[in-house]
């Protein structure tokens, strides 16, 4: 057999065949090195836009076409089904062979395949079921009930979240420490975990976390099974290695101990999923885990201009926990990264809207423009602005603000206060949160409503007085109706913002999400706070609900060209000609919660998130921040993010609204970047600082949270209760002057001179001397 003839056992050319070299002909030098370095462990540090996917797929095809292995001897692991499909298509085109049956797929898909081949070894049948989240919750609720654990105190979702976290760390029930479990579920969390696993085995079922966990157990307890796979897989290829959790890491390490030909492709600078279990340390210690490993750095960027790469590189260089690389490009320098300071969040949204319209007028397609924000709650301001000016947009990675589950639930409560005959709203909140009014109770109400020819709410008043419902359900319905009656009365006495906050609290809806320990819960709570903030922009509840209806109606217009609005996390892997990076303010980004919970580790992940955002831009990147921002119903004194200070000045152009920091342009004469603080140039001119700005800057230096502002003033408001007390005189923009009768934290009961007694939020009043 000649070198160019196919090997009959593999169907591909023999080792050293010139045909394999064709695959690397169009690659640059380091890409080719990453493909051709096939012996031993290899770490490919692939920077943003450097051709990572191309290298990974070419390497797989190269191994096959060079005759180094058969397709069944290669394990190729991806994180998403989309990435797996893309790799299959590319490899199939390169090798000119169908790829069905290959060991190419996601961690979970490949682990499930191994598990089905060896199911009996861990007490399962090969046809085991993989249950979804709903079934997992139902099972955990049964176990909590059997243990007489109060689910109101310890929701099933909270306990299940802990169980999944342990599985992601590769911990079986016997390996979870009492210290780690703490007092979760009244100290019974480990026992619940054991019972949960036993119940799954009885049902011949697994959840997604089990797929890897059972494999780890199998590998540890059945050495012959592990040895079989170690010998089978001559080559292991892993995509997005920086996003692996502990269980995935252990699974890969065990499999790689056979031939030790493991190639992991990833970027430590783009590890942004620590909140869901990803461990950046996995990629950082690759050379320790695999002594003698080759490290190939892909640094030639094919996406962004020189200024964008320079700004992103200068920013990420402030992280200590990284392996280090410097991206470069043959594309021209392009436009400097613009950093724009604005007076407040509304001005920021107007600025972005005007810039997008200008780009559109110049012929730039809206599909090549994106607005990236740190949290989902921030999309609301841009959605409102784009709606006002008629600019088509789409939300990626989540629903539009007013379409989100928690917002729809909250709006349903408010709609029922405004219109008691709204049956759709009543049905939505009847048992949300859970109050023992399930499908049977709803069916009874529908029957009563049809018989009386009235709405569900009106029928409910009658049903609550009869024996048609069980006593417990009848009491729950009566309590709910009493609350609505009180809320409608409160609507006549209080402003609509205070009303909404009261409804969310007294209904138990806020508490429901506070008890939820899932990764999505904090974001949902932030969205509810943003909803309260949005209501403050309207004079009355009716006007706000009408606005929401108009916005939702506009969504029916499905124009092909739309601006993309999304969070920074959702943007990973995407690219746009123009990227707006909004809300770069200390406490907002980097996110205060992330820093409080994870310290320096959290800060470095936030910085990686900023790096990801910048490197999404191909031609232009515009960073913006506001000097004042209304978030969650309160005004915050905002100072630029420390990330603004870390952008190298040679790659950035500073802009600001006239007079923002004492001058019309460039922050009072510039002086930023390269580690120098944006406010340094004002140290010698304290007269240009507002009192709030000075305090905010001091708090940032001391590592504290941003300082809250009274609306429309530069005077700070203490975040702790007690800014206003009984007997204080205050001014409200709508109700005028009044005297505080009662103060409960941010909620005030005020006797107004000309508007009777009202309940309002403290953030909506100021001392009389600060009234306009």
XYZ file of C-alpha atoms in Angstrom:
772
model
C 0.000 0.000 0.000
C 1.394 3.421 -0.998
C 1.334 6.488 1.257
C -1.518 8.009 -0.735
C -3.704 4.897 -0.864
C -6.503 4.617 1.716
C -5.930 2.424 4.722
C -8.621 -0.273 4.385
C -9.155 -0.443 8.133
C -9.755 3.291 8.562
C -10.990 4.467 5.210
C -8.524 7.387 5.357
C -5.039 7.915 3.933
C -2.134 6.310 5.733
C 0.066 8.163 8.231
C 2.154 10.841 6.638
C -0.105 11.074 3.614
C 0.348 14.364 1.720
C -3.453 14.638 1.602
C -3.494 15.588 5.282
C -1.179 18.534 4.680
C -3.759 20.118 2.395
C -5.903 20.794 5.469
C -3.360 23.177 6.996
C -2.396 25.006 3.813
C -4.620 28.007 4.533
C -3.866 28.257 8.259
C -1.458 30.724 9.809
C 1.702 29.430 11.496
C 0.338 29.047 15.034
C -2.961 27.592 13.835
C -1.013 25.021 11.833
C 1.133 24.249 14.890
C -2.011 23.673 16.985
C -3.328 21.247 14.361
C -0.075 19.343 13.780
C 1.033 18.981 17.420
C -0.766 15.692 17.909
C 1.499 13.854 20.363
C 0.993 14.404 24.075
C -1.151 16.955 25.931
C -1.746 20.262 24.150
C -3.352 23.452 25.411
C -4.468 25.832 22.675
C -4.993 29.292 24.156
C -7.333 30.728 21.540
C -7.999 34.444 21.920
C -11.235 36.039 20.744
C -11.612 35.999 16.976
C -8.502 33.877 16.336
C -10.163 30.964 14.543
C -10.657 28.555 17.460
C -13.416 26.491 15.849
C -11.483 26.175 12.604
C -8.416 24.895 14.439
C -10.373 22.343 16.450
C -12.254 20.884 13.490
C -9.152 20.891 11.274
C -7.206 19.054 13.970
C -9.857 16.331 14.128
C -9.890 15.980 10.329
C -6.087 16.017 10.231
C -5.835 13.111 12.675
C -8.221 11.092 10.534
C -6.762 11.934 7.133
C -3.212 11.346 8.392
C -4.294 7.851 9.466
C -3.406 8.428 13.108
C -6.721 7.073 14.387
C -10.097 5.776 13.307
C -13.131 7.930 14.018
C -14.167 5.638 16.894
C -10.851 6.331 18.588
C -11.397 10.092 18.864
C -13.447 11.736 21.613
C -14.452 15.298 20.666
C -16.328 17.238 23.351
C -18.304 20.471 22.977
C -20.484 22.494 25.329
C -23.577 22.994 23.198
C -25.523 20.972 20.676
C -25.123 23.847 18.241
C -21.324 23.654 18.484
C -21.479 19.870 18.055
C -23.604 20.190 14.893
C -21.252 22.803 13.458
C -18.209 20.608 14.136
C -19.885 17.579 12.549
C -20.728 19.572 9.415
C -17.192 20.939 9.060
C -15.428 17.654 9.753
C -17.786 15.816 7.418
C -16.942 18.271 4.629
C -13.181 17.946 5.273
C -13.132 14.147 5.440
C -15.890 13.631 2.865
C -17.489 11.059 5.152
C -20.713 10.868 7.196
C -20.074 11.493 10.904
C -23.046 9.677 12.431
C -21.991 7.404 15.258
C -18.772 9.273 15.982
C -17.871 10.134 19.578
C -18.515 13.812 18.929
C -20.981 15.743 21.069
C -21.668 17.537 24.321
C -20.404 16.396 27.718
C -23.870 15.169 28.667
C -24.560 13.380 25.383
C -21.247 11.511 25.453
C -21.527 10.649 29.158
C -25.058 9.333 28.591
C -23.747 7.113 25.793
C -21.071 5.669 28.079
C -23.605 5.199 30.831
C -26.053 3.278 28.640
C -23.234 0.950 27.611
C -22.507 0.138 31.276
C -25.791 0.919 33.049
C -26.044 -2.387 34.915
C -22.734 -1.696 36.670
C -24.369 1.099 38.689
C -27.841 -0.407 39.127
C -29.644 1.007 36.070
C -31.119 -0.535 32.946
C -29.726 0.700 29.605
C -33.107 2.235 28.736
C -33.038 4.575 31.745
C -34.968 7.861 31.528
C -33.366 11.315 31.799
C -35.881 13.390 33.739
C -36.448 17.109 33.253
C -36.563 19.933 35.814
C -40.301 19.591 36.485
C -39.938 15.917 37.365
C -36.923 16.669 39.545
C -38.924 19.247 41.502
C -41.901 16.913 41.854
C -39.673 14.185 43.241
C -37.944 16.517 45.704
C -41.298 17.838 46.923
C -42.395 14.273 47.679
C -39.240 13.673 49.698
C -39.648 16.924 51.642
C -43.223 15.981 52.493
C -42.165 12.520 53.618
C -39.580 14.099 55.931
C -42.183 16.576 57.285
C -40.047 19.503 56.128
C -41.898 22.782 55.660
C -41.576 23.599 51.971
C -42.408 27.237 52.630
C -39.241 27.475 54.689
C -37.176 25.140 52.520
C -38.558 25.178 48.950
C -37.871 22.105 46.826
C -36.146 24.297 44.252
C -33.655 25.508 46.882
C -32.755 21.986 48.011
C -32.535 20.748 44.426
C -30.212 23.627 43.522
C -27.818 22.493 46.269
C -27.971 18.900 45.028
C -27.153 19.966 41.466
C -24.272 22.103 42.748
C -22.819 19.087 44.534
C -23.179 16.976 41.392
C -21.374 19.625 39.337
C -18.520 19.282 41.813
C -18.502 15.496 41.381
C -19.746 14.828 44.924
C -21.939 11.833 45.757
C -24.086 11.999 48.935
C -21.357 10.231 50.915
C -18.805 12.843 49.839
C -20.769 15.943 50.886
C -19.504 17.304 54.186
C -21.799 18.363 57.013
C -20.149 21.781 56.878
C -20.991 22.149 53.198
C -24.622 21.133 53.774
C -25.045 23.422 56.784
C -28.580 23.769 58.088
C -30.162 23.425 54.641
C -33.533 21.678 54.912
C -33.238 21.712 58.700
C -29.929 19.850 58.548
C -31.410 17.020 56.462
C -30.005 18.008 53.065
C -27.505 15.136 52.801
C -30.159 12.591 53.751
C -32.518 14.110 51.162
C -29.750 13.837 48.558
C -29.323 10.126 49.394
C -33.060 9.483 49.187
C -33.298 11.449 45.947
C -30.595 9.292 44.351
C -32.149 6.069 45.652
C -35.534 7.105 44.300
C -34.037 7.831 40.875
C -32.463 4.371 40.774
C -35.819 2.821 41.680
C -37.423 4.740 38.819
C -34.591 3.714 36.457
C -33.937 7.408 35.881
C -31.184 10.020 35.965
C -31.129 13.774 35.983
C -28.574 15.658 33.870
C -26.124 15.965 36.741
C -26.124 12.185 37.159
C -24.811 11.561 33.663
C -21.323 12.712 34.594
C -21.561 11.810 38.283
C -22.458 8.173 37.523
C -19.627 8.000 35.000
C -17.185 9.171 37.674
C -18.525 6.533 40.058
C -18.270 3.934 37.320
C -14.688 4.867 36.503
C -13.650 4.765 40.172
C -15.361 1.476 41.035
C -15.017 -0.421 37.747
C -11.409 -0.138 36.706
C -11.932 -2.350 33.672
C -14.521 0.035 32.242
C -12.244 3.028 32.672
C -9.308 1.149 31.159
C -11.435 0.185 28.145
C -12.264 3.824 27.361
C -8.725 4.984 28.088
C -7.391 2.540 25.513
C -10.180 3.237 23.029
C -9.708 6.998 22.816
C -6.288 7.674 21.338
C -7.131 11.368 20.988
C -9.338 13.632 23.066
C -10.350 17.092 21.859
C -12.157 19.562 24.120
C -13.761 22.875 23.174
C -14.290 25.840 25.579
C -12.152 24.217 28.267
C -12.283 27.371 30.393
C -15.992 26.720 31.018
C -15.659 23.204 32.476
C -16.916 22.499 35.969
C -15.271 20.125 38.431
C -17.206 17.015 37.355
C -16.376 17.613 33.680
C -12.746 18.244 34.569
C -12.462 14.988 36.532
C -14.180 13.017 33.754
C -11.712 14.323 31.173
C -8.646 13.783 33.379
C -9.528 10.157 34.005
C -10.137 9.405 30.319
C -6.913 11.148 29.253
C -4.645 9.011 31.439
C -4.457 6.322 28.763
C -2.727 7.796 25.703
C -2.388 11.303 27.208
C -3.140 12.806 23.805
C -5.597 15.426 25.039
C -5.999 18.773 23.315
C -7.991 21.437 25.155
C -8.944 24.611 23.333
C -10.063 27.623 25.335
C -9.428 31.150 26.520
C -8.866 31.872 30.187
C -9.689 35.532 29.466
C -13.223 34.532 28.433
C -14.168 32.426 31.457
C -17.382 34.178 32.547
C -19.607 31.417 33.903
C -18.331 30.975 37.444
C -21.848 31.608 38.732
C -22.992 28.329 37.173
C -20.059 26.191 38.276
C -17.329 26.877 35.702
C -13.822 26.780 37.175
C -11.263 28.982 35.418
C -8.633 27.167 37.483
C -9.101 24.089 35.279
C -7.436 25.788 32.335
C -4.910 27.707 34.460
C -3.407 24.497 35.889
C -3.417 22.474 32.659
C 0.385 22.285 32.575
C 0.419 21.004 36.166
C -2.215 18.371 35.428
C -0.410 17.230 32.284
C 3.369 17.618 32.730
C 5.245 18.290 29.518
C 2.191 19.793 27.845
C 2.641 21.973 24.777
C 0.990 25.405 24.917
C 0.071 27.066 21.632
C -1.175 30.655 21.715
C -3.497 31.792 18.939
C -3.046 35.574 18.995
C -3.757 36.728 15.449
C -7.255 38.194 15.521
C -9.370 38.181 12.355
C -12.323 40.128 13.774
C -11.494 43.471 15.381
C -9.489 46.606 14.645
C -6.241 47.469 16.368
C -7.756 50.050 18.716
C -10.422 47.614 19.942
C -7.865 44.883 20.589
C -5.509 47.346 22.278
C -8.235 48.570 24.614
C -9.400 45.033 25.438
C -5.847 43.784 25.957
C -4.937 46.665 28.242
C -8.053 46.049 30.315
C -7.598 42.297 30.777
C -3.913 42.707 31.651
C -5.053 43.902 35.102
C -6.156 40.339 35.930
C -3.571 38.324 37.815
C -5.233 34.937 37.334
C -4.425 34.424 33.651
C -1.884 32.660 31.443
C -1.311 35.710 29.265
C -1.420 36.433 25.536
C -1.472 39.515 23.322
C -3.931 39.723 20.455
C -2.843 41.468 17.268
C -4.347 42.017 13.855
C -3.463 42.913 10.295
C -6.678 44.926 10.128
C -6.073 48.682 10.423
C -6.257 50.550 13.739
C -9.758 51.801 12.967
C -11.677 54.143 15.255
C -10.573 54.618 18.840
C -12.902 53.141 21.436
C -15.251 55.940 22.459
C -16.009 56.373 26.147
C -19.015 58.618 26.707
C -20.068 60.113 30.030
C -23.729 61.143 30.336
C -25.842 62.831 32.970
C -28.233 59.945 33.666
C -29.613 56.671 32.340
C -32.255 58.399 30.218
C -29.573 60.511 28.552
C -27.579 57.337 27.907
C -30.553 55.675 26.195
C -31.158 58.804 24.090
C -27.476 58.934 23.125
C -27.436 55.290 22.007
C -30.678 55.759 20.089
C -29.322 58.807 18.241
C -26.058 57.040 17.420
C -27.910 54.021 16.051
C -30.133 56.235 13.904
C -27.064 58.032 12.551
C -25.401 54.726 11.673
C -28.585 53.519 10.009
C -28.760 56.731 7.950
C -25.190 56.025 6.779
C -26.245 52.622 5.508
C -25.133 50.428 8.396
C -27.542 47.472 8.815
C -29.282 47.317 12.194
C -28.464 43.600 12.396
C -24.781 44.568 12.768
C -25.423 46.778 15.827
C -25.692 45.513 19.406
C -26.290 47.054 22.827
C -24.679 45.002 25.612
C -25.584 45.466 29.290
C -24.466 43.809 32.511
C -27.905 42.760 33.814
C -31.194 41.924 32.168
C -32.954 44.679 34.118
C -30.940 47.291 32.207
C -32.529 46.400 28.883
C -35.770 48.125 29.904
C -34.434 51.670 29.459
C -33.217 50.935 25.934
C -36.405 49.087 25.049
C -38.461 52.113 26.093
C -36.291 54.493 24.126
C -36.246 52.378 20.973
C -40.017 52.007 21.215
C -40.411 55.786 21.501
C -38.348 56.518 18.391
C -39.695 53.557 16.426
C -36.379 51.694 16.204
C -36.800 47.914 15.642
C -34.934 45.774 18.156
C -34.744 42.234 19.451
C -33.764 40.761 22.798
C -31.315 37.844 22.592
C -30.847 35.321 25.366
C -34.104 36.203 27.087
C -37.545 37.693 26.703
C -38.222 41.377 26.236
C -38.538 43.141 29.570
C -42.340 43.214 29.738
C -42.545 39.628 28.452
C -40.503 38.144 31.304
C -42.346 35.770 33.582
C -41.890 37.771 36.769
C -42.911 41.018 35.063
C -46.040 39.455 33.573
C -46.965 38.099 37.004
C -46.489 41.483 38.679
C -48.433 43.259 35.932
C -51.284 40.770 36.341
C -51.685 41.830 39.982
C -51.697 45.509 38.983
C -54.133 44.923 36.106
C -56.575 43.281 38.528
C -56.426 46.298 40.834
C -57.127 48.557 37.881
C -59.696 46.235 36.273
C -61.200 43.522 38.518
C -62.891 41.839 35.555
C -59.591 40.908 33.872
C -60.013 37.111 33.873
C -56.666 36.406 32.219
C -54.837 38.313 34.939
C -56.882 36.643 37.679
C -56.146 33.161 36.334
C -52.419 33.958 36.154
C -52.033 35.020 39.792
C -54.679 32.899 41.507
C -52.072 30.385 42.662
C -48.904 32.451 42.121
C -47.259 32.158 44.537
C -48.654 28.811 45.651
C -51.620 29.281 48.008
C -53.548 26.025 47.598
C -55.757 27.239 44.742
C -54.895 24.829 41.963
C -56.654 23.607 38.834
C -59.662 22.231 40.709
C -60.327 25.568 42.419
C -59.952 27.422 39.121
C -62.390 25.035 37.449
C -64.929 25.692 40.215
C -64.538 29.450 39.732
C -65.029 29.138 35.974
C -68.221 27.156 36.490
C -69.539 29.760 38.915
C -68.594 32.627 36.595
C -70.383 31.044 33.614
C -73.470 30.290 35.694
C -73.660 33.877 36.952
C -72.539 35.482 33.703
C -69.810 37.408 35.477
C -66.026 37.611 35.793
C -63.823 35.231 37.771
C -63.075 37.851 40.410
C -66.757 38.634 41.014
C -67.633 34.946 41.052
C -64.829 34.373 43.565
C -66.532 36.669 46.104
C -69.613 34.401 45.995
C -67.677 31.122 45.968
C -65.672 32.216 49.006
C -68.919 32.360 50.993
C -70.148 28.891 49.957
C -69.124 25.288 50.484
C -68.046 24.681 46.874
C -64.347 24.685 47.813
C -62.506 22.807 50.495
C -62.152 24.833 53.731
C -58.422 25.410 53.216
C -58.888 26.604 49.637
C -61.875 28.722 50.665
C -59.835 30.454 53.363
C -56.984 31.075 50.924
C -59.384 32.554 48.372
C -61.002 34.767 51.000
C -57.611 36.045 52.154
C -56.615 36.866 48.570
C -59.868 38.752 47.950
C -59.415 40.721 51.179
C -55.944 41.739 50.036
C -57.267 42.949 46.685
C -59.942 44.972 48.439
C -57.292 46.585 50.621
C -55.006 47.208 47.670
C -57.778 48.937 45.724
C -58.392 51.196 48.702
C -54.660 51.837 48.942
C -54.665 52.805 45.265
C -56.914 55.733 46.175
C -54.718 56.844 49.061
C -51.165 56.170 47.906
C -49.032 56.700 44.822
C -48.903 53.839 42.346
C -45.206 53.117 42.957
C -45.747 52.482 46.665
C -48.839 50.483 45.803
C -46.894 48.165 43.503
C -44.202 47.578 46.120
C -46.858 46.792 48.728
C -48.647 44.358 46.413
C -45.468 42.455 45.594
C -44.570 42.211 49.279
C -47.981 41.368 50.741
C -48.850 38.871 48.008
C -45.746 36.877 48.872
C -44.461 37.196 45.319
C -41.178 38.899 46.254
C -40.581 36.384 49.040
C -41.161 33.533 46.583
C -38.167 34.625 44.488
C -36.089 35.481 47.547
C -36.419 31.878 48.686
C -35.621 30.570 45.228
C -31.906 29.727 45.139
C -31.664 29.123 41.400
C -29.180 31.119 39.336
C -32.044 33.055 37.714
C -33.678 34.251 40.949
C -31.437 37.304 41.672
C -32.021 38.559 38.136
C -35.781 38.165 38.525
C -35.695 40.182 41.749
C -33.663 42.884 39.989
C -36.253 42.962 37.206
C -39.052 43.464 39.716
C -37.153 46.376 41.239
C -36.640 47.822 37.766
C -40.384 47.512 37.148
C -41.030 49.621 40.257
C -38.493 52.141 38.988
C -40.177 52.272 35.565
C -43.548 53.026 37.139
C -42.108 56.171 38.712
C -41.856 57.707 35.258
C -45.671 57.801 34.949
C -48.246 59.880 36.799
C -50.670 57.060 37.500
C -51.126 53.301 37.305
C -53.496 53.552 34.343
C -51.003 55.492 32.257
C -48.266 52.974 32.998
C -50.415 49.958 32.098
C -51.462 51.655 28.864
C -47.812 52.248 28.001
C -47.037 48.569 28.566
C -49.920 47.559 26.296
C -48.664 49.819 23.520
C -45.127 48.467 23.832
C -46.352 44.878 23.726
C -48.491 45.598 20.656
C -45.451 46.989 18.860
C -43.673 43.666 19.366
C -45.977 42.132 16.757
C -44.020 44.030 14.078
C -41.414 41.453 13.123
C -39.078 43.569 10.998
C -36.112 41.679 9.588
C -33.559 44.374 10.448
C -33.297 44.944 14.186
C -30.815 46.240 16.727
C -29.755 43.474 19.110
C -30.075 44.124 22.847
C -28.640 41.542 25.229
C -26.605 40.927 28.336
C -22.845 40.521 28.134
C -23.152 36.860 29.096
C -25.511 36.205 26.181
C -23.122 37.911 23.743
C -20.270 35.408 24.110
C -19.486 33.827 20.767
C -21.213 36.558 18.735
C -19.802 39.507 16.791
C -21.130 42.815 15.429
C -19.721 45.718 13.447
C -20.781 48.168 16.182
C -21.163 47.419 19.886
C -22.523 49.786 22.552
C -21.353 48.831 26.057
C -23.678 50.613 28.456
C -23.696 51.132 32.205
C -19.966 51.048 32.971
C -20.381 52.371 36.504
C -18.857 51.191 39.735
C -21.219 48.836 41.532
C -23.194 48.183 38.378
C -20.225 46.927 36.350
C -18.234 45.484 37.995
C -21.317 44.151 39.708
C -21.330 44.800 43.437
C -23.033 41.498 44.244
C -20.350 39.554 42.359
C -17.587 41.347 44.271
C -19.312 40.975 47.643
C -19.824 37.232 47.176
C -16.519 36.301 45.530
C -14.030 39.073 46.292
C -11.037 39.332 43.936
C -12.165 36.208 42.082
C -15.500 37.895 41.372
C -13.829 41.119 40.261
C -11.578 39.268 37.825
C -14.534 37.451 36.305
C -16.291 40.801 35.891
C -13.195 42.125 34.109
C -13.224 39.088 31.816
C -16.857 39.895 31.058
C -15.835 43.433 30.039
C -13.132 41.925 27.829
C -15.686 39.657 26.173
C -17.931 42.655 25.523
C -15.203 44.712 23.876
C -14.031 41.853 21.679
C -17.523 41.363 20.232
C -16.946 44.566 18.215
C -15.450 44.367 14.749
C -15.316 48.038 13.708
C -16.404 50.295 16.541
C -16.999 50.026 20.291
C -18.725 52.716 22.358
C -18.565 52.503 26.152
C -20.970 54.674 28.153
C -21.673 55.490 31.775
C -23.978 57.868 33.616
C -23.222 60.277 36.456
C -26.639 59.505 37.955
C -28.725 56.402 37.452
C -32.141 55.495 38.707
C -32.042 51.817 39.541
C -34.733 49.887 41.365
C -36.639 52.992 42.426
C -33.707 54.984 43.822
C -31.223 57.426 42.328
C -27.582 56.435 42.608
C -24.568 58.690 42.474
C -22.602 56.953 39.780
C -18.887 57.198 39.150
C -17.185 55.578 36.169
C -16.269 51.935 36.523
C -12.682 51.126 37.439
C -12.657 49.379 34.058
C -12.857 52.806 32.384
C -9.667 53.795 34.192
C -7.971 50.595 33.019
C -8.510 51.240 29.303
C -5.182 52.361 27.727
C -5.489 56.028 26.793
C -3.803 55.562 23.407
C -6.745 53.422 22.256
C -9.603 55.486 23.684
C -11.369 58.767 22.968
C -13.102 60.360 25.966
C -16.352 62.316 25.576
C -18.911 63.724 27.971
C -22.069 65.778 28.133
C -21.326 69.517 28.574
C -20.586 70.343 32.189
C -20.809 66.746 33.375
C -17.563 66.934 35.318
C -16.899 70.641 35.157
C -16.131 71.125 31.463
C -17.736 70.556 28.119
C -15.340 67.923 26.838
C -13.165 65.087 27.966
C -13.691 65.040 31.734
C -12.102 68.342 32.614
C -9.000 68.036 30.538
C -8.568 64.269 30.397
C -5.990 62.406 32.377
C -7.093 58.828 32.467
C -5.979 55.390 31.390
C -2.871 53.422 32.121
C -3.944 53.057 35.743
C -4.703 56.740 36.307
C -8.152 57.344 37.767
C -10.684 59.277 35.716
C -11.215 61.658 38.622
C -7.538 62.337 39.257
C -7.624 65.535 37.222
C -10.275 66.927 39.593
C -8.334 66.393 42.794
C -6.941 69.901 42.526
C -10.348 71.379 41.663
C -12.739 70.214 44.407
C -15.171 73.012 43.554
C -16.091 71.022 40.450
C -17.166 68.000 42.479
C -20.727 67.571 43.659
C -20.992 66.441 47.294
C -22.382 63.098 46.165
C -19.576 62.562 43.670
C -16.944 63.168 46.315
C -18.591 60.708 48.679
C -19.105 58.140 45.931
C -15.468 58.356 44.930
C -14.372 57.941 48.534
C -16.630 54.921 48.938
C -15.188 53.355 45.822
C -11.677 53.801 47.176
C -12.816 52.148 50.400
C -14.538 49.321 48.545
C -18.076 50.293 49.532
C -21.246 50.278 47.456
C -22.323 53.349 45.431
C -23.997 56.196 47.306
C -27.724 56.755 46.860
C -29.049 60.130 45.686
C -32.207 62.062 46.280
C -33.998 62.523 42.969
C -32.765 65.587 41.116
C -30.201 66.625 43.714
C -26.578 65.925 44.487
C -27.240 65.317 48.193
C -26.811 61.730 49.345
C -29.501 59.651 50.959
C -28.502 57.157 53.613
C -29.203 53.627 52.466
C -30.197 52.655 55.985
C -33.720 53.422 57.265
C -34.308 56.709 59.034
C -33.469 59.479 56.578
C -36.892 60.932 57.284
C -38.595 60.573 60.644
C -41.894 61.364 62.266
C -42.613 65.092 62.148
C -40.209 65.924 59.297
C -41.420 68.353 56.639
C -40.981 67.085 53.076
C -41.894 67.936 49.491
C -43.384 65.539 46.909
C -43.465 66.474 43.232
C -47.088 65.323 42.836
C -48.647 65.870 46.276
C -46.749 68.972 47.390
C -45.677 69.761 50.968
C -46.456 67.530 53.911
C -45.426 66.193 57.307
C -44.197 62.645 57.947
C -46.608 60.787 60.197
C -44.876 57.398 60.138
C -41.594 56.105 58.691
C -40.911 52.421 57.993
C -37.568 52.333 56.200
C -38.169 53.556 52.649
C -41.950 53.708 53.144
C -43.400 56.895 54.542
C -46.925 57.812 55.631
C -47.281 61.559 55.043
C -50.020 64.045 55.920
C -49.942 66.330 52.872
C -51.148 69.894 53.208
C -53.398 69.695 50.154
C -53.663 66.002 49.352
C -54.703 64.232 52.574
C -52.655 61.302 53.915
C -50.623 59.235 51.455
C -48.106 56.394 51.582
C -45.068 57.087 49.414
C -41.509 55.897 48.900
C -38.796 57.987 50.575
C -36.967 58.275 47.262
C -39.853 60.389 45.918
C -39.624 63.144 48.524
C -37.001 65.741 49.409
C -36.568 68.247 52.212
C -38.523 71.500 51.551
C -35.362 73.524 50.938
C -34.533 71.279 47.974
C -37.926 71.609 46.305
C -37.890 73.064 42.799
